[in-house]
PDB file of N, CA and C in Angstrom:
ATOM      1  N   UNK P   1     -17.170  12.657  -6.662  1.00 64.00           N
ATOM      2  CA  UNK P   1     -16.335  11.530  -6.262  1.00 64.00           C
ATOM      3  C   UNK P   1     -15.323  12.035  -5.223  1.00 64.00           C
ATOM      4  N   UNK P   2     -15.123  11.185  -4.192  1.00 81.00           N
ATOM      5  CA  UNK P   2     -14.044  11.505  -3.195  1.00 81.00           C
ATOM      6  C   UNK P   2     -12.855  11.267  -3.322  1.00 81.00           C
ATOM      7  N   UNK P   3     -12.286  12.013  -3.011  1.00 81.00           N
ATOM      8  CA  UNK P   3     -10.790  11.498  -2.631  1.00 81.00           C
ATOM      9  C   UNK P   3     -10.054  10.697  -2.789  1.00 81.00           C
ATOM     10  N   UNK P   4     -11.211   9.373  -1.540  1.00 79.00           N
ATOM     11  CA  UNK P   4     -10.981   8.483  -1.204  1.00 79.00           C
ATOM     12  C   UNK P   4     -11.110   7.344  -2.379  1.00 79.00           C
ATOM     13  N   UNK P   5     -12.513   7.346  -2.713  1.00 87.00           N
ATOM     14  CA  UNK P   5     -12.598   6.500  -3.722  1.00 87.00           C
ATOM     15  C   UNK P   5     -12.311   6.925  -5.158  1.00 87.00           C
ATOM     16  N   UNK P   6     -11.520   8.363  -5.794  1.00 86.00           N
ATOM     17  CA  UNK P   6     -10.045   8.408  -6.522  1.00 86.00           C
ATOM     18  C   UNK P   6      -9.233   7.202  -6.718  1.00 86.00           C
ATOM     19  N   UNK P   7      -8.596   7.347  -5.160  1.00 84.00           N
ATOM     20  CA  UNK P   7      -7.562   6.735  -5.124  1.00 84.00           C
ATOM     21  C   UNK P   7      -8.001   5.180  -5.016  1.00 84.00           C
ATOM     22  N   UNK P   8      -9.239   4.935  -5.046  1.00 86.00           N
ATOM     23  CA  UNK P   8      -9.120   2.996  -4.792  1.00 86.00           C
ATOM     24  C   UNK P   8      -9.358   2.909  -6.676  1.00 86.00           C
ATOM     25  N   UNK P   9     -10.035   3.896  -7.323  1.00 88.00           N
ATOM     26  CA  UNK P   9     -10.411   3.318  -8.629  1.00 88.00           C
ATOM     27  C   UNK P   9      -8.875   3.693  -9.274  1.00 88.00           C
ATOM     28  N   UNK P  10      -8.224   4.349  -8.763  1.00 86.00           N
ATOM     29  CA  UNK P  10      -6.758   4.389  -9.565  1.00 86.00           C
ATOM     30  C   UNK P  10      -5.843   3.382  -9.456  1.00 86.00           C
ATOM     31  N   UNK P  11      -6.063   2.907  -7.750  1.00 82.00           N
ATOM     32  CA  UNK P  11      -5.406   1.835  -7.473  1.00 82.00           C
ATOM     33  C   UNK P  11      -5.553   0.455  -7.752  1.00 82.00           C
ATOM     34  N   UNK P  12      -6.891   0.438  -8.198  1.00 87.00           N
ATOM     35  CA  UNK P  12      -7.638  -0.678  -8.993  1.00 87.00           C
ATOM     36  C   UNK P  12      -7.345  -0.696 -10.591  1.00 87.00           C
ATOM     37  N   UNK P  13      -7.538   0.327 -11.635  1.00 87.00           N
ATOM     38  CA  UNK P  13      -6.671   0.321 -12.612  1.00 87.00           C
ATOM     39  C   UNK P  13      -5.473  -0.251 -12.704  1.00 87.00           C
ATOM     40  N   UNK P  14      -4.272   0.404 -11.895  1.00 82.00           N
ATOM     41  CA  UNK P  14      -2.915   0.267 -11.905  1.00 82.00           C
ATOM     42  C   UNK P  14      -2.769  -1.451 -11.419  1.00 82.00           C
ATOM     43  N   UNK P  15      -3.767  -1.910 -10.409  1.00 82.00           N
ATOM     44  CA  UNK P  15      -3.315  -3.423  -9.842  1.00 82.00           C
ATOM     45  C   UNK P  15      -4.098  -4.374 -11.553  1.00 82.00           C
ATOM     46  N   UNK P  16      -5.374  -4.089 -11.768  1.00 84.00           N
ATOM     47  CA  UNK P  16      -5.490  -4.613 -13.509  1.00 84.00           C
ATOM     48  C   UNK P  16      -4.157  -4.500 -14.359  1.00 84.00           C
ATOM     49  N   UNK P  17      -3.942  -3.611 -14.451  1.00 83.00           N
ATOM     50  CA  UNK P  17      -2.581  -3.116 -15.445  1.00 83.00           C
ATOM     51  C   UNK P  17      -1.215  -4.141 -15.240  1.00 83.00           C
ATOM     52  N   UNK P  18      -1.464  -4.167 -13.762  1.00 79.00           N
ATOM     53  CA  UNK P  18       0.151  -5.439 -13.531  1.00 79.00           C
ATOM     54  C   UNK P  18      -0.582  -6.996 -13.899  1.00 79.00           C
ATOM     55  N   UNK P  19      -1.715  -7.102 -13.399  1.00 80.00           N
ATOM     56  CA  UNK P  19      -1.983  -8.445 -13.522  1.00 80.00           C
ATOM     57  C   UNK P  19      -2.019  -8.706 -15.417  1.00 80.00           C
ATOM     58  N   UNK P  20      -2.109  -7.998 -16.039  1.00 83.00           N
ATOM     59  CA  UNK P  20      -2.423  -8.131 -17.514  1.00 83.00           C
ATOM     60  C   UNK P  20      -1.044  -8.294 -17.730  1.00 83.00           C
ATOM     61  N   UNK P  21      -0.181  -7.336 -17.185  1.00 81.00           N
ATOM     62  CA  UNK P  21       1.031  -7.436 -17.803  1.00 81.00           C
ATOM     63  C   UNK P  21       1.920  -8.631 -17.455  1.00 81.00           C
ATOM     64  N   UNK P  22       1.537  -8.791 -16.049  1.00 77.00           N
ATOM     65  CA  UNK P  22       2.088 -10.201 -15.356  1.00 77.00           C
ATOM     66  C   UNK P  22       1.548 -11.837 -16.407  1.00 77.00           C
ATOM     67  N   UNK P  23       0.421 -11.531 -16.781  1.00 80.00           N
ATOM     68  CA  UNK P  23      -0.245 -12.574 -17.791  1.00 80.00           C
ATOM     69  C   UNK P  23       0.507 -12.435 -19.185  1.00 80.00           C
ATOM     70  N   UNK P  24       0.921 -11.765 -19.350  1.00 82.00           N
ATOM     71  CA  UNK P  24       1.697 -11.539 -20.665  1.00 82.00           C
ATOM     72  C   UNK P  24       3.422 -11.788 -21.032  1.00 82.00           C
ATOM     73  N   UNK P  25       3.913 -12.296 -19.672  1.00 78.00           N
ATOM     74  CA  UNK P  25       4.894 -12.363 -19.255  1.00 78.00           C
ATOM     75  C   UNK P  25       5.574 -11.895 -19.013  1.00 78.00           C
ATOM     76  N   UNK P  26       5.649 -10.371 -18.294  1.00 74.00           N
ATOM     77  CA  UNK P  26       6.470  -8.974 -17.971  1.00 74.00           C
ATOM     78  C   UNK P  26       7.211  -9.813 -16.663  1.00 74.00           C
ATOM     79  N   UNK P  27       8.302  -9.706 -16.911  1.00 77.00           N
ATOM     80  CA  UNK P  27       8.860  -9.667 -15.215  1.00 77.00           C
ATOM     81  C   UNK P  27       9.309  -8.820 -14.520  1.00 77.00           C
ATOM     82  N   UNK P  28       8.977  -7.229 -15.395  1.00 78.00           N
ATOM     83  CA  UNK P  28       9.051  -5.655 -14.454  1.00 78.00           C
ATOM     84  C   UNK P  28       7.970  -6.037 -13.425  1.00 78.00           C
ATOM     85  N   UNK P  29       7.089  -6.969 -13.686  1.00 75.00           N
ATOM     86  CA  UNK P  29       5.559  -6.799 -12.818  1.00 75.00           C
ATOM     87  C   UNK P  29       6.194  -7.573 -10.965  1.00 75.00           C
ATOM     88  N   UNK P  30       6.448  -8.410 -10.985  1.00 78.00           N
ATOM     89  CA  UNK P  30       7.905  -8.895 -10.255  1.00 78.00           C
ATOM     90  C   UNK P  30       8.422  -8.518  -9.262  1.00 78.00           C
ATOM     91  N   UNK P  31       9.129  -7.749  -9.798  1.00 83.00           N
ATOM     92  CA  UNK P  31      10.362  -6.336  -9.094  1.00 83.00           C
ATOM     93  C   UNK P  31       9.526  -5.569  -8.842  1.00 83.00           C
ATOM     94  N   UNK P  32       8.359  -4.744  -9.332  1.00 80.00           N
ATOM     95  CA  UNK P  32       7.852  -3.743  -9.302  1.00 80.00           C
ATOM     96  C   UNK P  32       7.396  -4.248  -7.625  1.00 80.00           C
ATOM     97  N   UNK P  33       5.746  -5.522  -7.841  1.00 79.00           N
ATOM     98  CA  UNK P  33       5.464  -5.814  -6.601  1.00 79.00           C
ATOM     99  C   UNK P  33       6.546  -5.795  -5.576  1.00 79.00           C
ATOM    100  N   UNK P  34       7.703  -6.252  -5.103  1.00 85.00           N
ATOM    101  CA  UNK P  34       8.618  -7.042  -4.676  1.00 85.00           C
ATOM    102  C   UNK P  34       9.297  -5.844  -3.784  1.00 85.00           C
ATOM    103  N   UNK P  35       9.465  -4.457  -4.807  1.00 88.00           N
ATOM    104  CA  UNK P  35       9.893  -3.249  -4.385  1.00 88.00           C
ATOM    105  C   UNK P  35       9.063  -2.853  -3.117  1.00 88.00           C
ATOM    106  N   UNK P  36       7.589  -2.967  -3.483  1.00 86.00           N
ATOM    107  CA  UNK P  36       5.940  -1.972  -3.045  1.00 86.00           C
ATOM    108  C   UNK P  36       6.371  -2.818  -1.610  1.00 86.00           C
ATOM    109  N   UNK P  37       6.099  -3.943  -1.761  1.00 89.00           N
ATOM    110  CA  UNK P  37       6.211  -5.098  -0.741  1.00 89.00           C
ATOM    111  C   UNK P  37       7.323  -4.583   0.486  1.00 89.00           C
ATOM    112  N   UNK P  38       8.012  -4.412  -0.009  1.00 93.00           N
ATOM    113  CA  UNK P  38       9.944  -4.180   0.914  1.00 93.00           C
ATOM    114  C   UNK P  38       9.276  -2.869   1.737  1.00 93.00           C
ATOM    115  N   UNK P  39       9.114  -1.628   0.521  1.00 93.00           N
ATOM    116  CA  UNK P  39       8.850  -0.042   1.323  1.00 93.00           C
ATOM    117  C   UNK P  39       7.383  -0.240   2.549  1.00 93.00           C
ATOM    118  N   UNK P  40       6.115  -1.093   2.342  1.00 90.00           N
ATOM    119  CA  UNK P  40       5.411  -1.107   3.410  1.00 90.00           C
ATOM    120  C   UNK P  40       6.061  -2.065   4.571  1.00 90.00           C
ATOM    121  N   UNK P  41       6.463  -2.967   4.106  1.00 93.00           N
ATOM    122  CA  UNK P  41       7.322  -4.016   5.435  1.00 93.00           C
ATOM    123  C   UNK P  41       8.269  -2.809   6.096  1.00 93.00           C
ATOM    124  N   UNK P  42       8.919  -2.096   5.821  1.00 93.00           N
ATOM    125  CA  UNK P  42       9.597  -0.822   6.436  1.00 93.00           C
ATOM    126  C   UNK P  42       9.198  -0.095   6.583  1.00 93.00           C
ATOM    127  N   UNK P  43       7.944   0.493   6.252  1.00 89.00           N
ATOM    128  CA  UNK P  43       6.823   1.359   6.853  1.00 89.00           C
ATOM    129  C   UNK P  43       6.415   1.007   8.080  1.00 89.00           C
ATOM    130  N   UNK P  44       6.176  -0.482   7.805  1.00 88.00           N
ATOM    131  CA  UNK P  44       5.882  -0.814   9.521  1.00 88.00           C
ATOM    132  C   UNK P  44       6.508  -1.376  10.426  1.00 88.00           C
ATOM    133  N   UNK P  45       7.419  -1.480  10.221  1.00 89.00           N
ATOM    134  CA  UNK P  45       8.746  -1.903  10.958  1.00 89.00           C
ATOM    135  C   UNK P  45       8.964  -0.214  11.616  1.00 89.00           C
ATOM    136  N   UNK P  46       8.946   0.386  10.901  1.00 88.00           N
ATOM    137  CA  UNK P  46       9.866   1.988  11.286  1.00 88.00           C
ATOM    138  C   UNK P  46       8.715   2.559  12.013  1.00 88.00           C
ATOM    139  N   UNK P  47       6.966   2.112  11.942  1.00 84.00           N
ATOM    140  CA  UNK P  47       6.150   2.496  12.622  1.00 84.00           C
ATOM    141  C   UNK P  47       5.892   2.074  14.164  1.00 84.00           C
ATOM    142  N   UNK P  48       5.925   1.175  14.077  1.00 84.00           N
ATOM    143  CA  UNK P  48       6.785  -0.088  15.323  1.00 84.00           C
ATOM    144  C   UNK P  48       7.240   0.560  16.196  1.00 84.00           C
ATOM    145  N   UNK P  49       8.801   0.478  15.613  1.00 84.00           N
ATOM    146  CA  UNK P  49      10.060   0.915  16.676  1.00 84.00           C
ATOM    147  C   UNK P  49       9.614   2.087  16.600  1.00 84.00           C
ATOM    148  N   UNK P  50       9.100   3.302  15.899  1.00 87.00           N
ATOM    149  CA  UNK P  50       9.233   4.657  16.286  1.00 87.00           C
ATOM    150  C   UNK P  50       7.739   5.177  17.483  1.00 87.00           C
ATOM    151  N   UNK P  51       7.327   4.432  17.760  1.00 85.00           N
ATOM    152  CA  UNK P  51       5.906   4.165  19.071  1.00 85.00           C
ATOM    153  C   UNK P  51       4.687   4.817  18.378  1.00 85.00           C
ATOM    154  N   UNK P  52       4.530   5.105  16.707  1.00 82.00           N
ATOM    155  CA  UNK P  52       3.840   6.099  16.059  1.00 82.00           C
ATOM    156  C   UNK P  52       2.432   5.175  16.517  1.00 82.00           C
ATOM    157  N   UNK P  53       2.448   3.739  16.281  1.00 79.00           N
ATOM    158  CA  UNK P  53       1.476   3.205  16.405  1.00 79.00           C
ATOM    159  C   UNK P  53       0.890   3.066  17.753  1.00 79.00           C
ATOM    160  N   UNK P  54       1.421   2.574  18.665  1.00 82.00           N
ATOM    161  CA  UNK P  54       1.507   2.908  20.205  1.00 82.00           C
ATOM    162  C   UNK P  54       0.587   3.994  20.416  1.00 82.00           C
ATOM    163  N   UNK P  55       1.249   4.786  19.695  1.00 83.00           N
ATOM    164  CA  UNK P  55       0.562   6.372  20.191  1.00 83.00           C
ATOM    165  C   UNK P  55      -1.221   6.629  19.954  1.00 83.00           C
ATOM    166  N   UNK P  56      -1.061   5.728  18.246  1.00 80.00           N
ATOM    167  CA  UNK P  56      -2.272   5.931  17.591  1.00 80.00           C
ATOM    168  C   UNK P  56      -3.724   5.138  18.510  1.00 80.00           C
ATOM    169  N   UNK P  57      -2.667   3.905  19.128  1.00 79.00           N
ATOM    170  CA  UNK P  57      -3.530   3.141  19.587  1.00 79.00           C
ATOM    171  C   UNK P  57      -4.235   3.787  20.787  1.00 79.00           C
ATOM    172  N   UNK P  58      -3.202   4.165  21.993  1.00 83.00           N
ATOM    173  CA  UNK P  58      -3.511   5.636  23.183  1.00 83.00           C
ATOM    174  C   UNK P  58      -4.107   6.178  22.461  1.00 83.00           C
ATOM    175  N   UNK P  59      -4.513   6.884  21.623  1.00 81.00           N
ATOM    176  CA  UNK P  59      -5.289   8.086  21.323  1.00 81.00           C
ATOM    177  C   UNK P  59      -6.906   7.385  21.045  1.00 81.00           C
ATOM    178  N   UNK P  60      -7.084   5.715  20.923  1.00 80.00           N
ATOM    179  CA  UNK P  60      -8.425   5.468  20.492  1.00 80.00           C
ATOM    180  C   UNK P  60      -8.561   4.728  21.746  1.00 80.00           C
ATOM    181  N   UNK P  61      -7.958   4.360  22.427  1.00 81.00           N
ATOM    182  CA  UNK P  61      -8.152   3.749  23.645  1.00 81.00           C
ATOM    183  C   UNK P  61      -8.588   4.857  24.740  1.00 81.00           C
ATOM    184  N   UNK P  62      -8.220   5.913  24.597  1.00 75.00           N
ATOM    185  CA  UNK P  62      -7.934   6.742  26.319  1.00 75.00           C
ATOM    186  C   UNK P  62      -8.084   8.149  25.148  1.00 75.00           C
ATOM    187  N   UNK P  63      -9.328   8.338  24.545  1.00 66.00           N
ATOM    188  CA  UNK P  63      -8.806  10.131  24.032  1.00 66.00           C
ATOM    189  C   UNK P  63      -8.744  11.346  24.814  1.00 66.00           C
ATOM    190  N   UNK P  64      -8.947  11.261  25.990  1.00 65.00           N
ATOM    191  CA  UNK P  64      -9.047  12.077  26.858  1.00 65.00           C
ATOM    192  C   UNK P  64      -7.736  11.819  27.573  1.00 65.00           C
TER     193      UNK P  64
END
């Protein structure tokens, strides 16, 4: 098993795990999403303004 698909069957567990708990009436499940939500919206906000993406894009456009 890869790596890659590790991390989707872990990440698939853990997203079961909120929805059960969200069905059960947790409202950590809530905050928890709400948190995840905020840190990628500022992941790409800070990816943005810092030209990381820009760059990524030059590098598949023009690799030479």
């Amino acid at each position: 098993m890869t790596a890659l698909t590790r991390m989707a069957v872990m990440l698939r567990i853990y997203t079961d795990d909120l929805r059960e708990r969200r069905e059960q009436g947790d409202q950590m499940v809530g905050w928890v999403l709400t948190i995840l939500a905020v840190i990628v919206i500022a992941g790409i906000v800070y990816g943005v303004v810092s030209g990381w993406f820009a760059d990524r894009l030059a590098e598949i456009t023009d690799p030479f």
